[in-house]
Short mmCIF file of C-alpha atoms in Angstrom, two decimals:
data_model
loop_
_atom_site.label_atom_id
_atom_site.label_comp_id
_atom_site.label_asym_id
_atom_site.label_seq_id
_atom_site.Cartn_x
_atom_site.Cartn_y
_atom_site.Cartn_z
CA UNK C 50 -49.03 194.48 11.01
CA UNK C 51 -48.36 194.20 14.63
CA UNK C 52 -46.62 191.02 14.27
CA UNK C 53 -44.10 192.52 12.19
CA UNK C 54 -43.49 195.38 14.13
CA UNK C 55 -42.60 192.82 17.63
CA UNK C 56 -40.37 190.48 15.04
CA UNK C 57 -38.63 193.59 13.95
CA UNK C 58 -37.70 195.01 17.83
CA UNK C 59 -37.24 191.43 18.72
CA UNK C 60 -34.46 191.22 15.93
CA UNK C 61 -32.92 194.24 16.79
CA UNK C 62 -33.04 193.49 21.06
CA UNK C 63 -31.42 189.89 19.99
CA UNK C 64 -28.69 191.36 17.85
CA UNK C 65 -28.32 193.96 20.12
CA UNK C 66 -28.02 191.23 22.91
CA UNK C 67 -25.85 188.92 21.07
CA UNK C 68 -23.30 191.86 20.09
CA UNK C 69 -22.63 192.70 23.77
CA UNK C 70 -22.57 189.63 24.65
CA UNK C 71 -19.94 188.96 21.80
CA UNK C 72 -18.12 192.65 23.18
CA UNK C 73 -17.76 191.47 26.52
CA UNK C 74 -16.48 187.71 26.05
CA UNK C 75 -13.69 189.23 23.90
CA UNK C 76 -12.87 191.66 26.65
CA UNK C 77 -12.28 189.07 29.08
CA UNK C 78 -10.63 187.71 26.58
CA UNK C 79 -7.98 190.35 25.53
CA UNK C 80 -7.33 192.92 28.21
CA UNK C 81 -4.38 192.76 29.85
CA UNK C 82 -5.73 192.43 33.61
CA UNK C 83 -7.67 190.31 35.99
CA UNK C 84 -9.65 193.79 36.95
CA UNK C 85 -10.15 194.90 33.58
CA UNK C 86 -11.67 191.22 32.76
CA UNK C 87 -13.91 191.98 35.60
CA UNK C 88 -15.34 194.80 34.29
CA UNK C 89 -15.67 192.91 30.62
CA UNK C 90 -17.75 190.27 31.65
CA UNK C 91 -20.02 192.66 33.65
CA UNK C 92 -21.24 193.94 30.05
CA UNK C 93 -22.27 190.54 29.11
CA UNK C 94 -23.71 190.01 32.41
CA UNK C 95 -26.31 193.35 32.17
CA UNK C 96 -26.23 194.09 29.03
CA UNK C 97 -26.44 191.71 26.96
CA UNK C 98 -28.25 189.57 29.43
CA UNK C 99 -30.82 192.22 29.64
CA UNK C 100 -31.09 192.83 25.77
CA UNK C 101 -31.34 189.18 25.02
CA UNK C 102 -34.16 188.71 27.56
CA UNK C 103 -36.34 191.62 26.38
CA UNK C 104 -36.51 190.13 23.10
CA UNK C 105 -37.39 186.69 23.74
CA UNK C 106 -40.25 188.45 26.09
CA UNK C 107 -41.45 189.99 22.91
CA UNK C 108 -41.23 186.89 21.16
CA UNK C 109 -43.20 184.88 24.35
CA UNK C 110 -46.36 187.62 24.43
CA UNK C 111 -48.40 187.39 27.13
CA UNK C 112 -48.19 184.13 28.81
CA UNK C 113 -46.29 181.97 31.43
CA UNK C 114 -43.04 182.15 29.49
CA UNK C 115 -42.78 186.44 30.11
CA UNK C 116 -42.94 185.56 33.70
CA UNK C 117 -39.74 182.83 33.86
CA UNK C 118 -38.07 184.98 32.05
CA UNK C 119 -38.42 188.04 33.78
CA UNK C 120 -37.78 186.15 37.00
CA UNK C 121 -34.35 185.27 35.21
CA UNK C 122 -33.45 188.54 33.87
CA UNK C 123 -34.61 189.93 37.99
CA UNK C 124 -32.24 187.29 39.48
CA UNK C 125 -29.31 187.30 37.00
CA UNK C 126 -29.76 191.47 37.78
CA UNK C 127 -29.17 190.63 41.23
CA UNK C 128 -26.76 188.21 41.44
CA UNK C 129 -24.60 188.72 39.26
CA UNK C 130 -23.19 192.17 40.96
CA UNK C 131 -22.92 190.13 43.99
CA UNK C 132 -20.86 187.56 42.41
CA UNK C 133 -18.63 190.20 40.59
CA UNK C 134 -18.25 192.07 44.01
CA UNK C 135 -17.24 188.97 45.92
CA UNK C 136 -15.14 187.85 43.15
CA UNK C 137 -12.64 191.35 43.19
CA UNK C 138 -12.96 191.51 47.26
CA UNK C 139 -11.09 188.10 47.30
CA UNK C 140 -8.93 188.33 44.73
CA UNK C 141 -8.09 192.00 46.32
CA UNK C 142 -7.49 190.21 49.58
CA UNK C 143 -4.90 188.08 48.62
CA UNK C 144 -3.32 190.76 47.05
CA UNK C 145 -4.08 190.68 43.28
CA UNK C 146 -3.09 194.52 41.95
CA UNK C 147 -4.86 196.14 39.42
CA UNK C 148 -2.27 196.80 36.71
CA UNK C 149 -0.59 199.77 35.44
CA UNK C 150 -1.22 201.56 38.64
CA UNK C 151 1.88 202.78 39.90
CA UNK C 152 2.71 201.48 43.98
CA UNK C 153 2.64 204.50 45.35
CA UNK C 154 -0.90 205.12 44.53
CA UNK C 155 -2.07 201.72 45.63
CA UNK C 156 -4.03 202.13 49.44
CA UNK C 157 -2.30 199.16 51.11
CA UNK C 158 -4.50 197.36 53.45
CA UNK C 159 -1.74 195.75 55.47
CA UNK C 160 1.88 195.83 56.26
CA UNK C 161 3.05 192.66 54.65
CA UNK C 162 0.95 192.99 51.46
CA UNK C 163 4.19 195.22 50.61
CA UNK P 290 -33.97 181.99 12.31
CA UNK P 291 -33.99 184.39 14.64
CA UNK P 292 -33.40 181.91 17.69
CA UNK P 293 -30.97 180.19 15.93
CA UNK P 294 -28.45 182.95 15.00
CA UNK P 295 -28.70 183.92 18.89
CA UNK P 296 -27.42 180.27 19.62
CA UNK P 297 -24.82 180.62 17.15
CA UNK P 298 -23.80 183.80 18.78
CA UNK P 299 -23.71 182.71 22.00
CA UNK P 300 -22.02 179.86 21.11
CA UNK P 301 -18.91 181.24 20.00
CA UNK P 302 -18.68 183.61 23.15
CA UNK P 303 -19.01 180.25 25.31
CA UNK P 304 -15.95 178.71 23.95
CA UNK P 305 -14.45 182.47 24.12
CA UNK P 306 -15.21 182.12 27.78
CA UNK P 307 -13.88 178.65 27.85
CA UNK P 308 -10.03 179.22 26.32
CA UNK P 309 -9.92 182.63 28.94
CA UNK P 310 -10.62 179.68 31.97
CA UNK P 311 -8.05 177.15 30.33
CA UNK P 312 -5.55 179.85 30.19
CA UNK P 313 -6.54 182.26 33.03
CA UNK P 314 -3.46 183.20 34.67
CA UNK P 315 -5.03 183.24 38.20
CA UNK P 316 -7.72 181.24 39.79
CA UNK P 317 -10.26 184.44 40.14
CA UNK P 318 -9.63 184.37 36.10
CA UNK P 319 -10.66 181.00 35.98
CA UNK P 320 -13.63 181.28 38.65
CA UNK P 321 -14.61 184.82 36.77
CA UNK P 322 -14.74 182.05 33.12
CA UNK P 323 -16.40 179.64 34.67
CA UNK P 324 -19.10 182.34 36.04
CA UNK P 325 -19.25 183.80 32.77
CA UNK P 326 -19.80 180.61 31.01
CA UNK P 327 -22.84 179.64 33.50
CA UNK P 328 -24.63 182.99 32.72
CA UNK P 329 -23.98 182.67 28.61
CA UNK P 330 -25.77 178.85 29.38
CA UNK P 331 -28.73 180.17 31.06
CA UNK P 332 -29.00 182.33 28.25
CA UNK P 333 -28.54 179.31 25.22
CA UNK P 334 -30.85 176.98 27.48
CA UNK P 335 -33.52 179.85 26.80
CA UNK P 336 -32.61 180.07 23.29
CA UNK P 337 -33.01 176.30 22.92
CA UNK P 338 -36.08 176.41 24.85
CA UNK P 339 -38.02 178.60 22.05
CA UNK P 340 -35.76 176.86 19.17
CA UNK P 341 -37.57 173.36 20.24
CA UNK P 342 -41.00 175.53 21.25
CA UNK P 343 -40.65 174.18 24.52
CA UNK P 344 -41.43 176.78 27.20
CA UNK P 345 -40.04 174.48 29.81
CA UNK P 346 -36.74 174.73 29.05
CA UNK P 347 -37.57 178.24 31.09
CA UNK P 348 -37.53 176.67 34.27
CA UNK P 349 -34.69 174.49 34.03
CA UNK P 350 -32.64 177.83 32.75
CA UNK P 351 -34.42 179.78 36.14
CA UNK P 352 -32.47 176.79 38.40
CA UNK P 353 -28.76 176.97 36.60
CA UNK P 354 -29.08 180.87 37.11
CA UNK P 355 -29.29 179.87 40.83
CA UNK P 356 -26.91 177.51 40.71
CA UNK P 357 -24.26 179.25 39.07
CA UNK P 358 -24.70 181.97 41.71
CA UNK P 359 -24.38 179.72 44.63
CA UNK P 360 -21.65 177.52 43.27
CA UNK P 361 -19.57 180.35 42.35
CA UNK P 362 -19.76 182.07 46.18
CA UNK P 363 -18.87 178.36 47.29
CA UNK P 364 -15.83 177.85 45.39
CA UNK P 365 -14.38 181.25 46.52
CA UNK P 366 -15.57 180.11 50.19
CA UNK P 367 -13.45 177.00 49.87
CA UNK P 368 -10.62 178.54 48.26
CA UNK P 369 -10.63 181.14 51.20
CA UNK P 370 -11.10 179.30 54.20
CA UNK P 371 -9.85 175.29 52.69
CA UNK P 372 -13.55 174.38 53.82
CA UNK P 373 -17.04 174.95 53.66
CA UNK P 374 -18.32 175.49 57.25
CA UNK P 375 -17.67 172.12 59.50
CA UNK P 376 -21.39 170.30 60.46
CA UNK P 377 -22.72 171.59 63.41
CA UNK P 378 -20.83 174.51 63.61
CA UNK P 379 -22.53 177.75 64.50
CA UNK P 380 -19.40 180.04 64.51
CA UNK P 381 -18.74 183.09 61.62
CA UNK P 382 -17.75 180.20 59.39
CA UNK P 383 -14.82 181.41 58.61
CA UNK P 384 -13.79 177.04 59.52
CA UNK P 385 -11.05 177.53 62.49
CA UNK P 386 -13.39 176.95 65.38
CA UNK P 387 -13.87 173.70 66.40
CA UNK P 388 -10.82 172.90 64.94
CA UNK P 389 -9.26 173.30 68.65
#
């Protein structure tokens, strides 16, 4: 009984997982901006990171396994804002702009990024 | 069953990933792929790992999670400064001193 009960929330945390993961490849596939792409492959990045994670823990039980992959869920959680931040400061500081912003409403951060 | 329909949908999401660096208009498109692409292989390594029933696949997903991290903060490093800190220099590391 409880066996079927984990497979059954493991299948729906790895469907979950895979579907957001599936959302936010297309994303950075589609939209129309380097920004916007940003923001697409966070989802995959939390989400369905996250979603996938929990149900292979379910799948592992108790043992060795739970704690690797709770480490990598922990440092994929932390990194991967990090990454994403350091990723839009330099392309913002070369002077990508986000699109479909008009100019006037763009805070320049120096004279000849005009 | 389960394991292997989430390798098939990570799968296509990795080659997703992959046409979006080919044809990235920018670099930071191409570095945001290739970062992408490293975090949908940690996940398939784990996949794999508990396809083959092989809990050590674990660890060698744990290290490309790292990796992927640090090699994506040194590529926009080198893109930014055209190096990645000259040896034995104990400046900000932004690479002009010691240049004289």
């Amino acid at each position: 009984m409880m066996e079927i009960v984990i497979d059954i929330l493991s299948w729906g945390f790895i469907l979950a997982g895979v579907f957001f993961v599936f959302i936010g490849t297309l994303g950075m596939l589609r939209l129309p901006d380097f920004y916007t792409r940003l923001h697409a492959a966070g989802i995959t990045d939390t989400m369905g990171m996250e979603l996938l994670l929990i149900g292979m823990m379910l799948q592992a039980g108790w043992s060795l396994a739970t704690v690797k992959l709770l480490m990598i869920s922990l440092f994929i959680f932390f990194t991967s804002p990090t990454a994403t931040h350091a990723l839009a400061n330099a392309a913002n500081s070369v002077g990508l702009r986000p699109y479909g912003v008009p100019e006037k409403d763009l805070r320049r951060t120096s004279k000849e990024d005009v | 069953m389960m394991f292997a329909a989430a390798a098939a949908g990570l799968i296509i999401p990795m080659l997703m990933a992959l046409a979006r660096g080919l044809m990235g208009p920018t670099l930071y498109d191409r570095v945001l792929a290739g970062n992408s692409f490293g975090t949908k292989t940690v996940l398939l390594i784990a996949v794999l790992g508990f396809i083959g029933g092989r809990p050590d696949f674990l660890d060698i997903a744990l290290l490309y999670a790292l990796m992927n991290f640090v090699g994506t903060i040194a590529i926009l490093k080198f893109f930014r400064y055209r190096n990645l800190g000259i040896a034995g220099e104990t400046g900000n590391g932004n690479g002009d001193g010691g240049a004289a």
